[in-house]
Short mmCIF file of C-alpha atoms and ligand atoms in Angstrom, two decimals:
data_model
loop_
_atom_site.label_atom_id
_atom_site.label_comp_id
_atom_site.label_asym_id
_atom_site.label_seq_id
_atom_site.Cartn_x
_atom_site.Cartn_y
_atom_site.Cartn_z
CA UNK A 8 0.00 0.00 0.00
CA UNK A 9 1.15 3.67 -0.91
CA UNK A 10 1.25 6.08 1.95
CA UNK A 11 -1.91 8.12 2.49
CA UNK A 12 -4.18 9.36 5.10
CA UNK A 13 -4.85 7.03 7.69
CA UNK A 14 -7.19 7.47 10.33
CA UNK A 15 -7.33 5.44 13.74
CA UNK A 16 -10.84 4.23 15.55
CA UNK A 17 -9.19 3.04 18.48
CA UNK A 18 -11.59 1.27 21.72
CA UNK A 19 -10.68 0.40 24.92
CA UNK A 20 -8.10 1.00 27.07
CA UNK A 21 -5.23 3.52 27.90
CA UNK A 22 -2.75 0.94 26.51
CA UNK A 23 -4.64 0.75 22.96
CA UNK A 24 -4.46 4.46 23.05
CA UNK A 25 -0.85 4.55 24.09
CA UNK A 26 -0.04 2.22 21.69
CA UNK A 27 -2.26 4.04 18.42
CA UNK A 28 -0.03 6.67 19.21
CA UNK A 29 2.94 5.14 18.81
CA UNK A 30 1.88 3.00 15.77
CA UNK A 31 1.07 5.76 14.08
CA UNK A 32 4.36 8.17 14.57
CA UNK A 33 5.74 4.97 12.83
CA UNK A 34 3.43 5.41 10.01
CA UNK A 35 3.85 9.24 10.19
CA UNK A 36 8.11 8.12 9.33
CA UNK A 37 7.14 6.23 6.98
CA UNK A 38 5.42 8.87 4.77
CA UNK A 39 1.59 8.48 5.86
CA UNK A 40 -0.75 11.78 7.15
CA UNK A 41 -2.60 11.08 10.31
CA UNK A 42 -5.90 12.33 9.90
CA UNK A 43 -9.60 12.00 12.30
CA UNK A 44 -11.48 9.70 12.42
CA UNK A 45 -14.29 11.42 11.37
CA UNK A 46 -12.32 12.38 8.37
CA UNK A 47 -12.29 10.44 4.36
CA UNK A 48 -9.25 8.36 4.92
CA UNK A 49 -7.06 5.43 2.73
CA UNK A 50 -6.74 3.23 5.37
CA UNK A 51 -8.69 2.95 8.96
CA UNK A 52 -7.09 1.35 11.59
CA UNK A 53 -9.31 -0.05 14.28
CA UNK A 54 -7.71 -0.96 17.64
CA UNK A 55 -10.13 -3.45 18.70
CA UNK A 56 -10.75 -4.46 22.38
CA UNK A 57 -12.73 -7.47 23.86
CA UNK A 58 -12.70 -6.99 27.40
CA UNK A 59 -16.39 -7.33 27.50
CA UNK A 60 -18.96 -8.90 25.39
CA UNK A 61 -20.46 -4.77 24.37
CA UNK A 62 -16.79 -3.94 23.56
CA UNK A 63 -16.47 -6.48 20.95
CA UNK A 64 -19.74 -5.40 19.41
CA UNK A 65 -19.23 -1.94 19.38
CA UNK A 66 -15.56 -2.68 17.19
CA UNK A 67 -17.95 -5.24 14.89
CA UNK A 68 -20.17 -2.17 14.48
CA UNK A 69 -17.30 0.33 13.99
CA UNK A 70 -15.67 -2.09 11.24
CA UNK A 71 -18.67 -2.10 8.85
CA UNK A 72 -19.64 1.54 9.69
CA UNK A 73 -16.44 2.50 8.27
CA UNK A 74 -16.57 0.01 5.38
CA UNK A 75 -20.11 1.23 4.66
CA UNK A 76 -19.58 4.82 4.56
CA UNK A 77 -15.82 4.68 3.02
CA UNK A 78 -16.37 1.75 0.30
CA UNK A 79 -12.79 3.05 -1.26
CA UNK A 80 -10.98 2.84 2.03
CA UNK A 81 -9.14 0.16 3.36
CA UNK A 82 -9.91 -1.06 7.00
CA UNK A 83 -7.23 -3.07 8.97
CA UNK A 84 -8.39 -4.54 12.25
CA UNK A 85 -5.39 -4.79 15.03
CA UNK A 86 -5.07 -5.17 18.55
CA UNK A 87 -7.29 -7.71 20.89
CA UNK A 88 -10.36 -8.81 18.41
CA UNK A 89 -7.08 -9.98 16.12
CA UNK A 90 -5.42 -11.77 17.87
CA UNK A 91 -8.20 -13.83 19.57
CA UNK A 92 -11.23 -13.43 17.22
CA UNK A 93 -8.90 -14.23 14.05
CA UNK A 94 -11.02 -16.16 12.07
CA UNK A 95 -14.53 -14.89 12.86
CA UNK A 96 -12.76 -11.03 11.80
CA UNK A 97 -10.66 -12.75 8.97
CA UNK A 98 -14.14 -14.30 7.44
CA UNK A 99 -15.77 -10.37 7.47
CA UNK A 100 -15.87 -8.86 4.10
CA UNK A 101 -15.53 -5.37 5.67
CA UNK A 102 -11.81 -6.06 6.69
CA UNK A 103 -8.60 -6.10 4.28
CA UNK A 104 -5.63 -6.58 6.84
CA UNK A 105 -5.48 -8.14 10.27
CA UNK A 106 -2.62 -7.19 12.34
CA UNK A 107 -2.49 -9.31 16.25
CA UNK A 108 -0.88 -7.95 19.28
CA UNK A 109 2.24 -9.47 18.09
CA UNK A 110 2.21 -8.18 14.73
CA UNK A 111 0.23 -4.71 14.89
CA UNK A 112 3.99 -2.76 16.00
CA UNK A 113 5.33 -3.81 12.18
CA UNK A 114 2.01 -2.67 10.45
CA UNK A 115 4.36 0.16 8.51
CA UNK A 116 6.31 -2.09 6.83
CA UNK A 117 3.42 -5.15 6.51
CA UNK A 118 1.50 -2.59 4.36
CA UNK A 119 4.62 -2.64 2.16
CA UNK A 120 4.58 -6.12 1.66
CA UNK A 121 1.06 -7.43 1.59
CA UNK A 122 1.96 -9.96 4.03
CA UNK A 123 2.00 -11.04 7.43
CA UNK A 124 5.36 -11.34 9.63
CA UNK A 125 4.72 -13.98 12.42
CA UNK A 126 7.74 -14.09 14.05
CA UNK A 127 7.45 -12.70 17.44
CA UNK A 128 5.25 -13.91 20.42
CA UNK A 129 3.66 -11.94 23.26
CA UNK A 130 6.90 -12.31 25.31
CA UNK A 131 8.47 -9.12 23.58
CA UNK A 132 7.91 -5.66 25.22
CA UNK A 133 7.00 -2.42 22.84
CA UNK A 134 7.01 0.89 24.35
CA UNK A 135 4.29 3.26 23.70
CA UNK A 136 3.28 6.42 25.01
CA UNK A 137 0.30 8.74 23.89
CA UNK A 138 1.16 12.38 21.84
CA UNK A 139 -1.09 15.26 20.70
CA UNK A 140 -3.28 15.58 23.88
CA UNK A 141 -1.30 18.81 24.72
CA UNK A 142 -2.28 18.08 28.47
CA UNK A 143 -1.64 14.25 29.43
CA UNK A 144 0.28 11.82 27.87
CA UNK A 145 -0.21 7.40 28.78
CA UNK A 146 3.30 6.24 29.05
CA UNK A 147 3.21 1.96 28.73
CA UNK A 148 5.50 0.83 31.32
CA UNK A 149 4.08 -2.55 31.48
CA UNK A 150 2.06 -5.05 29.69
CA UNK A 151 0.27 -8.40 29.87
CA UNK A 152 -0.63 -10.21 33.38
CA UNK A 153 0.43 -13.40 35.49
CA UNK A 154 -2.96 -13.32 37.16
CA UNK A 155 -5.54 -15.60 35.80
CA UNK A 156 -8.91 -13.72 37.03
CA UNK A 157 -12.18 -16.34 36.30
CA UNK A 158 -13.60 -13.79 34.19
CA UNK A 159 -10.50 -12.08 32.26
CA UNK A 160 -9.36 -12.23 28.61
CA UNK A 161 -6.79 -10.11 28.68
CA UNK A 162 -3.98 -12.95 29.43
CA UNK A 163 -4.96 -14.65 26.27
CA UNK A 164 -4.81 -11.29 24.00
CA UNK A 165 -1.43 -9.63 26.05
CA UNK A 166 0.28 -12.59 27.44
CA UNK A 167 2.41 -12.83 30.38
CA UNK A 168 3.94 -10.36 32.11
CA UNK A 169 6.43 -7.76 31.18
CA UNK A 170 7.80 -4.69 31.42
CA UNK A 171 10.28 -1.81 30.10
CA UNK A 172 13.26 -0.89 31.78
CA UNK A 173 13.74 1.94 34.07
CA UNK A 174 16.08 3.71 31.84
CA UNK A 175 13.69 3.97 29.08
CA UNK A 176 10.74 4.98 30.96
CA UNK A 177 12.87 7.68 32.50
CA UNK A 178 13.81 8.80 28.84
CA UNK A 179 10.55 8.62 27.42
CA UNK A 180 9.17 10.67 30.71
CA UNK A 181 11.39 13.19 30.19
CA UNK A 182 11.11 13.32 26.44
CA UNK A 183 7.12 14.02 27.66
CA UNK A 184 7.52 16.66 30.06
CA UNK A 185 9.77 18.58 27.52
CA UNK A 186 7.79 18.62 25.32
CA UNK A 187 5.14 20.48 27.49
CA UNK A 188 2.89 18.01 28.22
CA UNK A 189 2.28 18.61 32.16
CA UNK A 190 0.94 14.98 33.21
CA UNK A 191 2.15 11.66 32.49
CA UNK A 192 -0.24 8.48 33.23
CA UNK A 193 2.05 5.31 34.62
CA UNK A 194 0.02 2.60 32.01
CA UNK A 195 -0.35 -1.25 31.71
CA UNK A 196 -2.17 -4.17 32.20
CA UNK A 197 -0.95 -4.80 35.76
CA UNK A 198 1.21 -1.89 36.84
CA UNK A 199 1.51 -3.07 40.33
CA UNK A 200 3.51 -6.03 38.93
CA UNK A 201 6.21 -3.50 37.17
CA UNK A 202 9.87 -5.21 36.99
CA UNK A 203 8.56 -8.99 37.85
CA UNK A 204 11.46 -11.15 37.94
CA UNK A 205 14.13 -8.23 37.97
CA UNK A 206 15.71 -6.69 40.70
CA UNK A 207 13.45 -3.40 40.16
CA UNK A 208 10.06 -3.51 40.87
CA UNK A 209 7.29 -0.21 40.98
CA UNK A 210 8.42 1.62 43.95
CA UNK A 211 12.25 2.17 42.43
CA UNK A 212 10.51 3.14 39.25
CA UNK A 213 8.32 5.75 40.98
CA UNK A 214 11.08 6.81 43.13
CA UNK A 215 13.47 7.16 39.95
CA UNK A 216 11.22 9.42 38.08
CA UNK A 217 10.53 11.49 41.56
CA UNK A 218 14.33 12.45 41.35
CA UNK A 219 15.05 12.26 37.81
CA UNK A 220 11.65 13.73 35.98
CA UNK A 221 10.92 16.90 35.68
CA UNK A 222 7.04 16.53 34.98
CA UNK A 223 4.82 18.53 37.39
CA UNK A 224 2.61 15.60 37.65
CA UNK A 225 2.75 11.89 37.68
CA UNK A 226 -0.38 9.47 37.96
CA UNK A 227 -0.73 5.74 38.92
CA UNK A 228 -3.29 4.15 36.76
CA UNK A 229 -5.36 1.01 38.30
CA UNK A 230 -3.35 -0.91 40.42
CA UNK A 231 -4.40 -4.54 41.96
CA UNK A 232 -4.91 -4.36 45.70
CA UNK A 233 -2.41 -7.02 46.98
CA UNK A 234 0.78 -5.68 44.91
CA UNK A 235 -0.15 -1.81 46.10
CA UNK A 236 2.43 -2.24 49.05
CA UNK A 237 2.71 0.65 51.81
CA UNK A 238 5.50 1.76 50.18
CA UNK A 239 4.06 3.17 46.88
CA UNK A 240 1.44 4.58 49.48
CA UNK A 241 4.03 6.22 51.26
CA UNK A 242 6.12 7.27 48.43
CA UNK A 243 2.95 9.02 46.74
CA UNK A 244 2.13 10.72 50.44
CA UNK A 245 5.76 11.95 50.41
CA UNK A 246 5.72 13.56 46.69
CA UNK A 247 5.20 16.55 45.17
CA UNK A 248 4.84 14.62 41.58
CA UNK A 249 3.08 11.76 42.39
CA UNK A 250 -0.64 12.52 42.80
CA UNK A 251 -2.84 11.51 45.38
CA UNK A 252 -4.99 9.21 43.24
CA UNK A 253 -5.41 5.72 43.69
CA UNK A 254 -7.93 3.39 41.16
CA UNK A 255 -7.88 0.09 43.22
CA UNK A 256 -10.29 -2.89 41.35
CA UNK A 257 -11.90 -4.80 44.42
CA UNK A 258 -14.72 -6.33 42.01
CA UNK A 259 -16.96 -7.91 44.75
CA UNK A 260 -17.24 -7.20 48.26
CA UNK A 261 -17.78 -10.34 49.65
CA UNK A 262 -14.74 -12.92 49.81
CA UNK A 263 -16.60 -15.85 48.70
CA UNK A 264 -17.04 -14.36 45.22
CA UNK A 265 -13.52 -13.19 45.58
CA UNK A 266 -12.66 -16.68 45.68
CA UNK A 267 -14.82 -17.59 42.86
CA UNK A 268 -13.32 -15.12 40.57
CA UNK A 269 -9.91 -16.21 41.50
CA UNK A 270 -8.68 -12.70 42.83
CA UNK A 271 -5.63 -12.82 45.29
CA UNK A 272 -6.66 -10.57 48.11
CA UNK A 273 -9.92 -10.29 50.65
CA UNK A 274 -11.80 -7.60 51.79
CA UNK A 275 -9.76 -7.36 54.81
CA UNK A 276 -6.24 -6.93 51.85
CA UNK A 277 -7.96 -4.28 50.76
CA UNK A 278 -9.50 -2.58 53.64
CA UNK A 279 -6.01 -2.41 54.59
CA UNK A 280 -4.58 -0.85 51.31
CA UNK A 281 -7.65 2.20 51.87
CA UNK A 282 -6.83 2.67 55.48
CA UNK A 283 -3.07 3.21 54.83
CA UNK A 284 -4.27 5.55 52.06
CA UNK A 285 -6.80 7.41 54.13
CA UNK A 286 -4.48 7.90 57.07
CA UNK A 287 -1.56 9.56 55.20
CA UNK A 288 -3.44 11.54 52.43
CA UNK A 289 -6.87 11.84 54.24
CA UNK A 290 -8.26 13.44 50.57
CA UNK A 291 -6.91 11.14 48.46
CA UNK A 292 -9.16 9.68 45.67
CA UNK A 293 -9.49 5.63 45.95
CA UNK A 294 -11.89 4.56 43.06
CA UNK A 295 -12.49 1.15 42.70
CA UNK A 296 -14.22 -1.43 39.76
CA UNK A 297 -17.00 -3.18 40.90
CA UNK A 298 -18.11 -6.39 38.89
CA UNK A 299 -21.67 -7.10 39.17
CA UNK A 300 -23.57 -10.74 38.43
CA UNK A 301 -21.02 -12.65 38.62
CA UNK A 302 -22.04 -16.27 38.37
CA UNK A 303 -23.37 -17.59 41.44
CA UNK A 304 -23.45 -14.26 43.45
CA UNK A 305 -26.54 -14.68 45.56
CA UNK A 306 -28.54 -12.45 47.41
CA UNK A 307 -26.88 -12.68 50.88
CA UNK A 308 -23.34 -12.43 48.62
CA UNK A 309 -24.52 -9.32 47.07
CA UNK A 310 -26.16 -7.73 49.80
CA UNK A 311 -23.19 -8.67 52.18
CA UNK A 312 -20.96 -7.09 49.07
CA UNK A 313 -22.90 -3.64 48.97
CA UNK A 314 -22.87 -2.87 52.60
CA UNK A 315 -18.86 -3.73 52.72
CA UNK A 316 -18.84 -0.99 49.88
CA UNK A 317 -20.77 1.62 51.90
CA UNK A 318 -19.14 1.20 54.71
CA UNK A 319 -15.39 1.82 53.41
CA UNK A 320 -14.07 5.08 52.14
CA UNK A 321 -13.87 4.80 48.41
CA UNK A 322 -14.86 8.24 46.71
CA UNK A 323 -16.52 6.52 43.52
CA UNK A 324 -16.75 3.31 42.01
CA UNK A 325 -16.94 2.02 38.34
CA UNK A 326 -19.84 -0.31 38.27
CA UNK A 327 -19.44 -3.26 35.33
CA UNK A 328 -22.77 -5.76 34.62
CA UNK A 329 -21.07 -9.05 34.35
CA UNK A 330 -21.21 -10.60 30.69
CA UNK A 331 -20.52 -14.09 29.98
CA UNK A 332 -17.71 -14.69 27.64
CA UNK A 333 -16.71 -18.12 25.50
CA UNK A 334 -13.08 -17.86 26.36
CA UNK A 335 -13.15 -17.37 30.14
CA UNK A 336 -13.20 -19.85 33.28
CA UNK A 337 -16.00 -18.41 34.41
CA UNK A 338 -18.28 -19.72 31.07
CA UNK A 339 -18.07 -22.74 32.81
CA UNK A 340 -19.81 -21.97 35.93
CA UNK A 341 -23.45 -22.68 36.91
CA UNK A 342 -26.14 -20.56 38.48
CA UNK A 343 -26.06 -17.56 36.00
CA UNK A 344 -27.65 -14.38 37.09
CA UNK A 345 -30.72 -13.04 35.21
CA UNK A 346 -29.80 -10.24 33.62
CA UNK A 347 -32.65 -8.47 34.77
CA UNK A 348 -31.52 -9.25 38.46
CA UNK A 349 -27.81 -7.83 36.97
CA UNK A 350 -29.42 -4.59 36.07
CA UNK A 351 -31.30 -4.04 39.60
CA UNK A 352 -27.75 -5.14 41.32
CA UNK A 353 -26.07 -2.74 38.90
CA UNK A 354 -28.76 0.30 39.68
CA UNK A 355 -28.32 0.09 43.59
CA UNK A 356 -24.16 -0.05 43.19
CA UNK A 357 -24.53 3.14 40.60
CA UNK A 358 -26.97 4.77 43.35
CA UNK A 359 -24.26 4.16 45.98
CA UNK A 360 -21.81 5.02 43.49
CA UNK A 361 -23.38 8.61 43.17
CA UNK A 362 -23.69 9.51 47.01
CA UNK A 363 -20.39 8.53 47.90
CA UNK A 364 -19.07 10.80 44.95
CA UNK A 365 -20.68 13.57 46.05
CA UNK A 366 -19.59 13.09 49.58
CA UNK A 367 -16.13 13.09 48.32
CA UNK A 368 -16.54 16.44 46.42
CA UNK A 369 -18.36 17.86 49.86
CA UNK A 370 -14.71 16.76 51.76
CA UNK A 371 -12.66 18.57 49.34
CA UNK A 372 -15.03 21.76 49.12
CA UNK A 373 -13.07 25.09 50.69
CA UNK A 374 -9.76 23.53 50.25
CA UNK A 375 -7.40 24.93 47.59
CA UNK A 376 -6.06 23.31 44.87
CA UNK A 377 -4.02 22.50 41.98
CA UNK A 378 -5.84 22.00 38.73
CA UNK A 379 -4.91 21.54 35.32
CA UNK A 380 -7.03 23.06 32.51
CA UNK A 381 -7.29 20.53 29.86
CA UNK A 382 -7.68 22.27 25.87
CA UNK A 383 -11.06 21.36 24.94
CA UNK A 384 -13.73 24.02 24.57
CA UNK A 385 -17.16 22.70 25.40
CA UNK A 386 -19.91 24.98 24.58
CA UNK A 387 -17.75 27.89 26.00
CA UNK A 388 -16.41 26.11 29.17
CA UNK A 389 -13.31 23.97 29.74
CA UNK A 390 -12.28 21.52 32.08
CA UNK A 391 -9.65 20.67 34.48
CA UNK A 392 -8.40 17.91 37.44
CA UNK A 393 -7.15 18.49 40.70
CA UNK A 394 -4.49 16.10 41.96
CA UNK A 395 -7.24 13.78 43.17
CA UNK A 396 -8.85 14.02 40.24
CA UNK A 397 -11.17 16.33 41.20
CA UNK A 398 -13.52 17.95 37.99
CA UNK A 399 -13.46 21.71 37.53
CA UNK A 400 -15.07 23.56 35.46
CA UNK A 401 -14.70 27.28 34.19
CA UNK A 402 -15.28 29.46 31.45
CA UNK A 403 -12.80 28.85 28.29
CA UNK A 404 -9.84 31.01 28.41
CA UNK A 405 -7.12 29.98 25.94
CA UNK A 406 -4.42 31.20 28.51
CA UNK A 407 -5.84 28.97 31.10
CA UNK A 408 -5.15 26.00 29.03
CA UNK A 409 -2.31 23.55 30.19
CA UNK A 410 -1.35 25.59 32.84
CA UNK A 411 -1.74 24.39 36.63
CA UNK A 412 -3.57 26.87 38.75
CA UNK A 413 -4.39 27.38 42.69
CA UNK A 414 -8.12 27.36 42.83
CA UNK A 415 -10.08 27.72 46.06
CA UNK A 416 -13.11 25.06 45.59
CA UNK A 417 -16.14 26.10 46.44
CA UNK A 418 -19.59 23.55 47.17
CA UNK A 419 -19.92 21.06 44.52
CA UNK A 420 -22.67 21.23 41.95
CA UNK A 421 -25.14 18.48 42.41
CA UNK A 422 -23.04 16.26 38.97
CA UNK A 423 -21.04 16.52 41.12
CA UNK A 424 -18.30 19.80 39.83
CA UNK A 425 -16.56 22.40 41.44
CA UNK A 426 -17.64 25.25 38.92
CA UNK A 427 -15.38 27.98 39.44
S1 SF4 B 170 -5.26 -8.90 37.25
FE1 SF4 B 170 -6.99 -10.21 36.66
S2 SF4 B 170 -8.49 -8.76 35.82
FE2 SF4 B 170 -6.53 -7.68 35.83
S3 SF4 B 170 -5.67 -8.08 33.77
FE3 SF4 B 170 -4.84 -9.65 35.14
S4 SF4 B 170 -6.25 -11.40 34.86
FE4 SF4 B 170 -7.32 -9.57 34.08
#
């Protein structure tokens, strides 16, 4: 194929978008013009994700959207959908190149050729990081997971375990924050799990780019309970750079559905983990994931699960109806919930969800903060975070944007925002 434009349609998470980034700077070398997604393009490139049963429907959707609407175009399908759903995306007329997770970081020169190099696994670790958000940037210091969760795929799409080395990371970090982006986002599959089987592991990372990284801001992304050790909790309470932000998956508050889904902590692990948090950076934000449905979860389970919730000091949680998958443990077990049973379940943890937000807003209202204003101009306002992630929002003002700026919060708004 020729260079042209090429456009990306890219699902999922921080790591796809890290990694679309860098895939596309390649492409950029090679001679190709990044344009929207929205825009008439030669080639799409969709960076598929299956981590639920909606996501995989929503890239099917995507692929013949684009094929509809663009009938010159080419579409190439890369990332999680290829390298698991391989022949069911190979056997859609919509797509003309496939490109894995082991292949999709040589799509420049497979374009070239017309043909498929196969000669890496998912042992290999490719650094990524996320450009043109003039804000935030997702820096990939680790990918794939050990764990083997009942209901997870993404072992089978990213493989094991692995991760970059400290040197690059402290490169590419710096490379970021010099080039005026003000936040860097610590990304992976299992972050907590940084430098397994090395000498290194997360807390000399995060103490490395403390000293060495000149970025004003630093941010853990989700991080499993049992490897968030008081150390990285007392490393973040100690820094300037490192915010106070925590996103901590629990999934189920009840240990018996721990079990079932094959996590490796209990409530009690992570009561601890929010404790220590609470205790040294009494405002922090600790979100959590909250899986709901799970096979076999009854009514004492989920009602024992909900009032665990309530009673610990998580600011917010992201609610997730559980969807039964083909490739997962957990299709095996009996006792599936109905999903109109899910959607009541899922209703009362959004409810909770929603008051325990705006409680955390209420504990941060009067205090005065750091926020960052992001660039987007939404019907005349923009937007900015806080350290712990706190939403702010203000009237545009171009000079506002990407800067980091005391603000004095006032009461929430009922969403809730701090408009200022
Ligand atoms: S820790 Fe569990 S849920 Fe998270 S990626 Fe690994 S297997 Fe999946």
């Amino acid at each position: 194929m020729k260079p042209g434009k090429v456009a990306f349609h890219t699902f999922g998470c921080k790591l796809n978008f890290a990694e679309s980034s860098t895939i596309a700077r390649t492409l950029v070398s090679d001679g190709f013009t990044i344009v929207d997604e929205h825009e008439q393009a030669d080639l799409y490139i969709i960076h598929t994700c299956m981590v639920t049963a909606a996501a995989e429907r929503k890239c099917r959707t995507a692929i013949r959207h684009l094929k509809r609407t663009n009938p010159q175009s080419q579409v190439a399908v890369i990332g999680c959908m290829a390298e698991l759903r391989k022949e069911a995306i190979s056997a859609m007329p919509e797509v003309d190149f496939i490109f894995d997770n082991k292949t999709k970081f040589d799509l420049d020169l497979i374009l070239d050729h017309h043909e498929h190099s196969n000669t890496e696994d998912l042992s290999v670790f490719h650094p990524a990081h996320s450009l043109g958000d003039r804000t935030r940037s997702f820096l990939k210091i680790q990918d794939g997971c050990d764990y083997h969760c009942a209901y997870c795929t993404i072992p089978l799409v990213r493989g094991n375990s692995r991760s970059d080395t400290i040197d690059n990371i402290l490169k590419t970090a710096e490379a970021i924050a010099r080039s005026g982006v003000q936040e860097t986002v610590l990304t992976g599959v299992n972050i907590g799990d940084f430098g397994r089987g090395k000498e290194d592991r997360l807390p000399d990372l995060l103490q490395a780019l403390e000293t060495a990284v000149t970025s004003p801001r630093i941010r853990l992304s989700s991080i499993e309970p049992d490897l968030l050790t008081d150390d990285i909790i007392s490393l973040v309470a100690r820094s300037e750079k490192l915010m106070p932000h925590f996103h901590i998956p629990l999934q189920a508050g009840c240990d018996a559905v721990l079990k079932r889904m094959k996590r490796r902590y209990n409530v009690k692990i992570f009561s601890s983990r929010i404790e220590k948090i609470i205790s040294l950076m009494p405002l922090a934000c600790t979100a959590t994931d909250v899986i709901t449905g799970f096979p076999g979860e009854t009514d004492d389970e989920f009602r024992e699960g909900i009032a665990y919730l309530r009673s610990i000091p998580v600011s917010y949680m992201h609610v997730f109806s559980y969807s039964e998958r083909d490739l997962t443990a957990d299709s095996a077990y009996p006792a599936k919930i109905h999903p109109s049973e899910i959607h009541r379940r899922s209703h009362l943890l959004h409810q909770l969800s929603e008051e325990k937000k705006l409680t955390f807003y209420q504990q941060n209202s009067g205090t005065r903060q750091e926020v960052l204003f992001e660039s987007d101009n939404t019907g005349g306002f923009m937007h900015g975070f806080t350290g712990n992630y706190l939403k702010v929002r203000t009237l545009f003002n171009p000079e506002r944007v990407n800067r980091i700026l005391q603000v004095q919060l006032p009461s929430p708004n009922s969403d809730p925002l701090f408009e200022i």
